[in-house]
mmCIF file of C-alpha atoms in Angstrom:
data_model
loop_
_atom_site.group_PDB
_atom_site.id
_atom_site.type_symbol
_atom_site.label_atom_id
_atom_site.label_comp_id
_atom_site.label_asym_id
_atom_site.label_seq_id
_atom_site.Cartn_x
_atom_site.Cartn_y
_atom_site.Cartn_z
ATOM 1 C CA MET A 1 15.489 59.585 -14.782
ATOM 2 C CA SER A 2 14.437 63.052 -15.941
ATOM 3 C CA ARG A 3 12.092 63.354 -18.911
ATOM 4 C CA TYR A 4 14.845 65.383 -20.601
ATOM 5 C CA ASP A 5 17.441 62.584 -20.316
ATOM 6 C CA LEU A 6 18.604 60.428 -23.216
ATOM 7 C CA THR A 7 16.770 57.146 -23.604
ATOM 8 C CA ASP A 8 18.702 53.896 -23.906
ATOM 9 C CA SER A 9 18.081 53.728 -27.646
ATOM 10 C CA GLU A 10 19.279 57.319 -28.126
ATOM 11 C CA TRP A 11 22.394 56.642 -26.088
ATOM 12 C CA ARG A 12 23.228 53.541 -28.127
ATOM 13 C CA VAL A 13 23.426 55.759 -31.221
ATOM 14 C CA ILE A 14 25.375 58.615 -29.641
ATOM 15 C CA GLU A 15 27.920 56.712 -27.538
ATOM 16 C CA PRO A 16 30.026 55.277 -30.432
ATOM 17 C CA LEU A 17 30.195 58.726 -32.055
ATOM 18 C CA LEU A 18 31.779 60.463 -29.059
ATOM 19 C CA PRO A 19 35.574 60.979 -28.754
ATOM 20 C CA ASN A 20 37.508 57.993 -27.510
ATOM 21 C CA LYS A 21 39.970 58.561 -24.668
ATOM 22 C CA PRO A 22 42.063 55.404 -24.186
ATOM 23 C CA ARG A 23 44.778 57.123 -22.120
ATOM 24 C CA GLY A 24 45.009 59.429 -19.158
ATOM 25 C CA VAL A 25 42.498 60.060 -16.420
ATOM 26 C CA PRO A 26 39.023 58.785 -17.385
ATOM 27 C CA ARG A 27 36.629 61.686 -17.994
ATOM 28 C CA VAL A 28 33.359 62.133 -16.176
ATOM 29 C CA ASP A 29 30.536 59.880 -17.382
ATOM 30 C CA ASP A 30 29.591 61.090 -20.872
ATOM 31 C CA ARG A 31 25.935 60.134 -20.601
ATOM 32 C CA ARG A 32 25.483 62.052 -17.355
ATOM 33 C CA VAL A 33 27.167 65.128 -18.832
ATOM 34 C CA LEU A 34 25.061 64.979 -22.008
ATOM 35 C CA ASN A 35 21.912 64.611 -19.939
ATOM 36 C CA GLY A 36 22.941 67.728 -18.039
ATOM 37 C CA ILE A 37 23.504 69.636 -21.283
ATOM 38 C CA PHE A 38 20.107 68.584 -22.653
ATOM 39 C CA TRP A 39 18.463 69.551 -19.343
ATOM 40 C CA VAL A 40 19.779 73.102 -19.750
ATOM 41 C CA LEU A 41 18.773 73.267 -23.428
ATOM 42 C CA ARG A 42 15.264 71.967 -22.780
ATOM 43 C CA SER A 43 14.502 73.884 -19.584
ATOM 44 C CA GLY A 44 16.159 77.151 -20.602
ATOM 45 C CA ALA A 45 17.635 77.501 -17.119
ATOM 46 C CA PRO A 46 21.066 79.072 -16.519
ATOM 47 C CA TRP A 47 23.979 76.665 -16.252
ATOM 48 C CA ARG A 48 24.389 77.562 -12.573
ATOM 49 C CA ASP A 49 20.911 76.097 -11.891
ATOM 50 C CA LEU A 50 21.870 72.641 -13.178
ATOM 51 C CA PRO A 51 20.576 69.961 -10.740
ATOM 52 C CA GLU A 52 23.220 68.187 -8.650
ATOM 53 C CA ARG A 53 22.370 64.797 -10.148
ATOM 54 C CA TYR A 54 24.213 65.863 -13.328
ATOM 55 C CA GLY A 55 27.422 66.710 -11.509
ATOM 56 C CA PRO A 56 29.250 70.044 -11.381
ATOM 57 C CA ARG A 57 27.801 72.655 -13.732
ATOM 58 C CA THR A 58 31.316 73.663 -14.783
ATOM 59 C CA THR A 59 31.936 70.124 -16.059
ATOM 60 C CA CYS A 60 28.832 70.181 -18.277
ATOM 61 C CA TYR A 61 29.434 73.703 -19.573
ATOM 62 C CA ASN A 62 33.149 73.187 -20.201
ATOM 63 C CA ARG A 63 32.485 69.892 -22.002
ATOM 64 C CA PHE A 64 29.837 71.591 -24.159
ATOM 65 C CA VAL A 65 32.211 74.409 -25.169
ATOM 66 C CA ARG A 66 35.331 72.256 -25.507
ATOM 67 C CA TRP A 67 33.623 69.715 -27.749
ATOM 68 C CA ARG A 68 32.098 72.542 -29.772
ATOM 69 C CA LYS A 69 35.562 73.920 -30.444
ATOM 70 C CA ALA A 70 36.799 70.420 -31.296
ATOM 71 C CA GLY A 71 33.989 69.927 -33.818
ATOM 72 C CA VAL A 72 32.424 67.018 -31.938
ATOM 73 C CA TRP A 73 28.874 68.355 -32.225
ATOM 74 C CA ASP A 74 29.362 69.037 -35.949
ATOM 75 C CA ARG A 75 30.571 65.483 -36.556
ATOM 76 C CA LEU A 76 27.743 64.076 -34.468
ATOM 77 C CA MET A 77 25.140 65.863 -36.566
ATOM 78 C CA ASP A 78 26.881 64.912 -39.826
ATOM 79 C CA ALA A 79 26.869 61.254 -38.796
ATOM 80 C CA VAL A 80 23.216 61.231 -37.757
ATOM 81 C CA THR A 81 21.966 63.123 -40.830
ATOM 82 C CA LYS A 82 23.668 60.848 -43.369
ATOM 83 C CA ALA A 83 20.443 58.854 -43.575
ATOM 84 C CA HIS A 84 18.384 61.827 -44.769
ATOM 85 C CA ASP A 85 15.874 61.533 -47.594
ATOM 86 C CA GLY A 86 17.217 64.023 -50.133
ATOM 87 C CA LYS A 87 14.640 63.577 -52.911
ATOM 88 C CA VAL A 88 12.569 66.425 -51.464
ATOM 89 C CA GLN A 89 14.175 69.197 -49.446
ATOM 90 C CA MET A 90 12.706 72.300 -47.859
ATOM 91 C CA ILE A 91 14.295 75.577 -46.872
ATOM 92 C CA ASP A 92 13.045 78.269 -44.531
ATOM 93 C CA THR A 93 14.017 80.664 -41.740
ATOM 94 C CA SER A 94 12.840 81.494 -38.250
ATOM 95 C CA ILE A 95 13.676 84.510 -36.104
ATOM 96 C CA VAL A 96 14.456 84.226 -32.392
ATOM 97 C CA ARG A 97 14.677 87.000 -29.842
ATOM 98 C CA VAL A 98 18.008 87.577 -28.171
ATOM 99 C CA HIS A 99 17.832 87.857 -24.393
ATOM 100 C CA GLN A 100 19.704 90.727 -22.763
ATOM 101 C CA GLN A 101 22.201 88.168 -21.438
ATOM 102 C CA GLY A 102 23.046 87.219 -25.025
ATOM 103 C CA ALA A 103 23.685 90.815 -26.063
ATOM 104 C CA THR A 104 26.582 91.496 -23.714
ATOM 105 C CA GLY A 105 29.386 89.918 -25.742
ATOM 106 C CA LYS A 106 32.585 91.791 -26.485
ATOM 107 C CA LYS A 107 32.305 94.118 -29.432
ATOM 108 C CA GLY A 108 34.701 94.138 -32.350
ATOM 109 C CA ASP A 109 35.034 92.496 -35.734
ATOM 110 C CA ARG A 110 33.561 89.193 -34.560
ATOM 111 C CA ASN A 111 30.167 88.320 -36.033
ATOM 112 C CA HIS A 112 27.737 87.494 -33.239
ATOM 113 C CA CYS A 113 24.759 87.165 -35.653
ATOM 114 C CA LEU A 114 22.829 89.888 -33.867
ATOM 115 C CA GLY A 115 20.390 92.073 -35.758
ATOM 116 C CA ARG A 116 18.617 95.139 -34.428
ATOM 117 C CA SER A 117 15.034 96.046 -35.294
ATOM 118 C CA ARG A 118 12.038 97.665 -33.633
ATOM 119 C CA GLY A 119 11.511 94.524 -31.596
ATOM 120 C CA GLY A 120 15.061 94.522 -30.286
ATOM 121 C CA LEU A 121 17.953 92.182 -31.010
ATOM 122 C CA THR A 122 17.218 89.079 -33.080
ATOM 123 C CA THR A 123 19.000 86.150 -34.696
ATOM 124 C CA LYS A 124 17.735 84.309 -37.767
ATOM 125 C CA ILE A 125 17.949 80.518 -38.107
ATOM 126 C CA HIS A 126 18.274 79.189 -41.659
ATOM 127 C CA ALA A 127 17.388 75.510 -42.026
ATOM 128 C CA LEU A 128 17.351 72.915 -44.784
ATOM 129 C CA VAL A 129 15.286 69.820 -43.961
ATOM 130 C CA ASP A 130 14.626 66.561 -45.757
ATOM 131 C CA ALA A 131 11.383 64.968 -46.942
ATOM 132 C CA LYS A 132 10.493 63.991 -43.366
ATOM 133 C CA GLY A 133 11.175 67.422 -41.900
ATOM 134 C CA ARG A 134 14.494 66.409 -40.322
ATOM 135 C CA PRO A 135 17.262 69.038 -40.388
ATOM 136 C CA ILE A 136 20.168 68.563 -42.797
ATOM 137 C CA LYS A 137 21.960 71.921 -42.646
ATOM 138 C CA LEU A 138 21.722 74.888 -40.298
ATOM 139 C CA MET A 139 23.090 78.419 -40.429
ATOM 140 C CA LEU A 140 22.744 81.628 -38.431
ATOM 141 C CA THR A 141 22.658 85.253 -39.521
ATOM 142 C CA ALA A 142 21.608 88.544 -38.009
ATOM 143 C CA GLY A 143 17.830 88.884 -37.804
ATOM 144 C CA GLN A 144 17.518 91.606 -40.440
ATOM 145 C CA MET A 145 19.439 89.698 -43.138
ATOM 146 C CA SER A 146 17.656 88.623 -46.319
ATOM 147 C CA ASP A 147 16.583 84.981 -46.495
ATOM 148 C CA ILE A 148 18.008 84.507 -49.995
ATOM 149 C CA ALA A 149 21.146 86.639 -50.021
ATOM 150 C CA SER A 150 22.512 85.528 -46.661
ATOM 151 C CA ALA A 151 22.334 81.736 -46.612
ATOM 152 C CA ALA A 152 20.154 80.070 -49.282
ATOM 153 C CA ALA A 153 22.959 79.416 -51.781
ATOM 154 C CA ASP A 154 25.185 77.861 -49.102
ATOM 155 C CA LEU A 155 22.435 75.576 -47.834
ATOM 156 C CA ILE A 156 21.718 73.974 -51.217
ATOM 157 C CA THR A 157 25.312 73.270 -52.302
ATOM 158 C CA GLU A 158 24.734 69.510 -51.919
ATOM 159 C CA LEU A 159 21.241 69.372 -53.408
ATOM 160 C CA PRO A 160 21.204 66.060 -55.323
ATOM 161 C CA GLU A 161 20.357 65.734 -58.994
ATOM 162 C CA GLY A 162 16.654 65.260 -59.607
ATOM 163 C CA ALA A 163 15.638 66.589 -56.187
ATOM 164 C CA MET A 164 12.852 69.072 -55.534
ATOM 165 C CA LEU A 165 13.402 72.146 -53.369
ATOM 166 C CA LEU A 166 10.354 73.581 -51.628
ATOM 167 C CA ALA A 167 10.365 77.154 -50.324
ATOM 168 C CA ASP A 168 7.913 79.991 -49.779
ATOM 169 C CA LYS A 169 7.612 82.967 -52.108
ATOM 170 C CA GLY A 170 10.241 84.847 -50.111
ATOM 171 C CA TYR A 171 12.766 82.684 -51.983
ATOM 172 C CA ASP A 172 11.344 83.486 -55.401
ATOM 173 C CA ALA A 173 14.463 84.886 -57.069
ATOM 174 C CA ASN A 174 16.032 84.035 -60.406
ATOM 175 C CA ALA A 175 19.455 83.624 -58.795
ATOM 176 C CA LEU A 176 18.221 80.863 -56.488
ATOM 177 C CA ARG A 177 16.198 79.167 -59.221
ATOM 178 C CA ASN A 178 19.251 79.184 -61.486
ATOM 179 C CA ALA A 179 21.409 77.716 -58.713
ATOM 180 C CA VAL A 180 18.913 74.868 -58.289
ATOM 181 C CA THR A 181 18.732 74.306 -62.057
ATOM 182 C CA GLU A 182 22.527 74.101 -62.268
ATOM 183 C CA ARG A 183 22.323 71.129 -59.930
ATOM 184 C CA ARG A 184 19.732 69.534 -62.230
ATOM 185 C CA ALA A 185 17.076 69.872 -59.550
ATOM 186 C CA TRP A 186 13.681 71.595 -59.491
ATOM 187 C CA ALA A 187 12.641 74.580 -57.383
ATOM 188 C CA ASN A 188 8.940 74.409 -56.540
ATOM 189 C CA ILE A 189 8.481 77.955 -55.224
ATOM 190 C CA PRO A 190 5.295 80.028 -55.558
ATOM 191 C CA PRO A 191 5.825 83.157 -57.667
ATOM 192 C CA LYS A 192 5.661 86.621 -56.210
ATOM 193 C CA ALA A 193 2.850 88.891 -57.314
ATOM 194 C CA ASN A 194 5.229 91.083 -59.313
ATOM 195 C CA ARG A 195 6.825 88.236 -61.283
ATOM 196 C CA LYS A 196 6.252 88.773 -64.998
ATOM 197 C CA ASP A 197 7.671 85.623 -66.604
ATOM 198 C CA PRO A 198 5.633 82.417 -66.062
ATOM 199 C CA ILE A 199 7.153 79.570 -64.036
ATOM 200 C CA CYS A 200 6.274 75.957 -63.316
ATOM 201 C CA PHE A 201 4.728 75.578 -59.866
ATOM 202 C CA SER A 202 2.711 72.768 -58.238
ATOM 203 C CA ALA A 203 0.429 73.873 -55.418
ATOM 204 C CA PHE A 204 -0.258 70.218 -54.562
ATOM 205 C CA LEU A 205 3.414 69.372 -53.971
ATOM 206 C CA TYR A 206 3.911 72.651 -52.136
ATOM 207 C CA LYS A 207 1.611 71.458 -49.346
ATOM 208 C CA ALA A 208 4.469 69.334 -47.945
ATOM 209 C CA ARG A 209 6.449 72.475 -47.071
ATOM 210 C CA ASN A 210 4.782 72.609 -43.672
ATOM 211 C CA LEU A 211 7.325 70.017 -42.517
ATOM 212 C CA VAL A 212 10.029 72.662 -42.225
ATOM 213 C CA GLU A 213 7.683 74.713 -40.049
ATOM 214 C CA ARG A 214 7.189 71.655 -37.850
ATOM 215 C CA PHE A 215 10.955 71.384 -37.428
ATOM 216 C CA PHE A 216 11.156 74.911 -36.060
ATOM 217 C CA ASN A 217 8.262 74.151 -33.710
ATOM 218 C CA LYS A 218 10.061 71.067 -32.372
ATOM 219 C CA ALA A 219 13.361 72.916 -32.006
ATOM 220 C CA LYS A 220 11.749 75.772 -30.104
ATOM 221 C CA GLN A 221 10.319 73.398 -27.534
ATOM 222 C CA PHE A 222 13.867 73.647 -26.194
ATOM 223 C CA ARG A 223 13.754 76.988 -24.425
ATOM 224 C CA ARG A 224 17.397 77.855 -25.021
ATOM 225 C CA ILE A 225 16.592 77.669 -28.742
ATOM 226 C CA ALA A 226 13.307 79.593 -28.568
ATOM 227 C CA THR A 227 15.207 82.446 -26.896
ATOM 228 C CA ARG A 228 18.901 83.050 -27.447
ATOM 229 C CA TYR A 229 20.785 83.420 -24.167
ATOM 230 C CA ASP A 230 24.237 82.636 -25.587
ATOM 231 C CA LYS A 231 26.589 85.533 -26.196
ATOM 232 C CA LEU A 232 28.515 83.604 -28.846
ATOM 233 C CA ALA A 233 26.800 82.599 -32.078
ATOM 234 C CA GLU A 234 29.004 79.483 -32.150
ATOM 235 C CA ASN A 235 27.547 78.256 -28.858
ATOM 236 C CA TYR A 236 23.979 78.941 -29.950
ATOM 237 C CA LEU A 237 24.521 77.101 -33.258
ATOM 238 C CA ALA A 238 26.119 74.174 -31.394
ATOM 239 C CA ALA A 239 23.060 74.004 -29.123
ATOM 240 C CA LEU A 240 20.790 74.061 -32.175
ATOM 241 C CA LYS A 241 22.735 71.182 -33.733
ATOM 242 C CA LEU A 242 22.480 69.128 -30.541
ATOM 243 C CA VAL A 243 18.730 69.724 -30.488
ATOM 244 C CA SER A 244 18.577 68.696 -34.159
ATOM 245 C CA VAL A 245 20.376 65.452 -33.325
ATOM 246 C CA ARG A 246 17.787 64.813 -30.629
ATOM 247 C CA ILE A 247 14.968 65.430 -33.115
ATOM 248 C CA TRP A 248 16.529 62.895 -35.482
ATOM 249 C CA LEU A 249 16.907 60.305 -32.732
ATOM 250 C CA ARG A 250 13.349 60.806 -31.514
ATOM 251 C CA ASP A 251 12.041 60.462 -35.068
ATOM 252 C CA ASN A 252 13.973 57.237 -35.609
ATOM 253 C CA GLU A 253 12.853 55.888 -32.241
ATOM 254 C CA SER A 254 9.212 56.621 -33.084
ATOM 255 C CA SER A 255 9.599 54.845 -36.436
ATOM 256 C CA CYS A 256 11.055 51.768 -34.736
ATOM 257 C CA ASN A 257 8.246 51.699 -32.167
ATOM 258 C CA LEU A 258 5.707 51.913 -34.980
ATOM 259 C CA TRP A 259 7.144 48.763 -36.542
ATOM 260 C CA LEU A 260 6.844 46.984 -33.190
ATOM 261 C CA LEU A 261 3.108 47.637 -32.919
ATOM 262 C CA PRO A 262 0.811 44.622 -33.370
ATOM 263 C CA SER A 263 -0.680 44.200 -36.815
ATOM 264 C CA GLY A 264 -3.538 46.599 -37.425
ATOM 265 C CA LEU A 265 -2.426 49.170 -34.826
ATOM 266 C CA GLY A 266 0.101 51.024 -37.021
#
């Protein structure tokens, strides 16, 4: 068993959420295929370098793309994230470099979420996480897009009443604060230096915002997230959602193991 493979407890959660195929030719073992997909995401290796123990590389890649188009990965993340703690939510962004292999997609009207700057091509990940730093919503934009204008409003559409939104001063804008207030929630965002009107801000509560930074650190341990090799933004976002599911499962598994510790060791 590779260290990148799903554990038994992780598989018990994922298996019931996968598509059921009662008729026709049985498909290749789902767990083996998923392990192959996670091996590629974690190692950052090309699909053609997939070890033989995971079966044909075309099977793993085609299953990844086909289930992305069918919305399987979206439904999997929605199901896993239903248990999120929404009382405190945090929003932030992280920029990833686009490898030259990811910049060779067909040009046209399609949005590949590629931004050009002095450092080259980049893609920006927008994330909303819960009080434990677990991802709830994810979006992609081109790297040069504004944090607020491009995705912030869409990420907080389901912010519950009475919740607190934590964000850095890059999100200090009246439009975002008003959007949070309309949902009867509170935006705890440090003011910019040029803000003239006073606002309510708690530096003590703001300390918890580091949890969203920890999420990005965990996600970028998967090398195909730390660097974008995918030509299509849809494939890169699907990979990010699969990694987010893994982060959720690992967090839940750690919590269960903590409860199993002898008294006094937790």
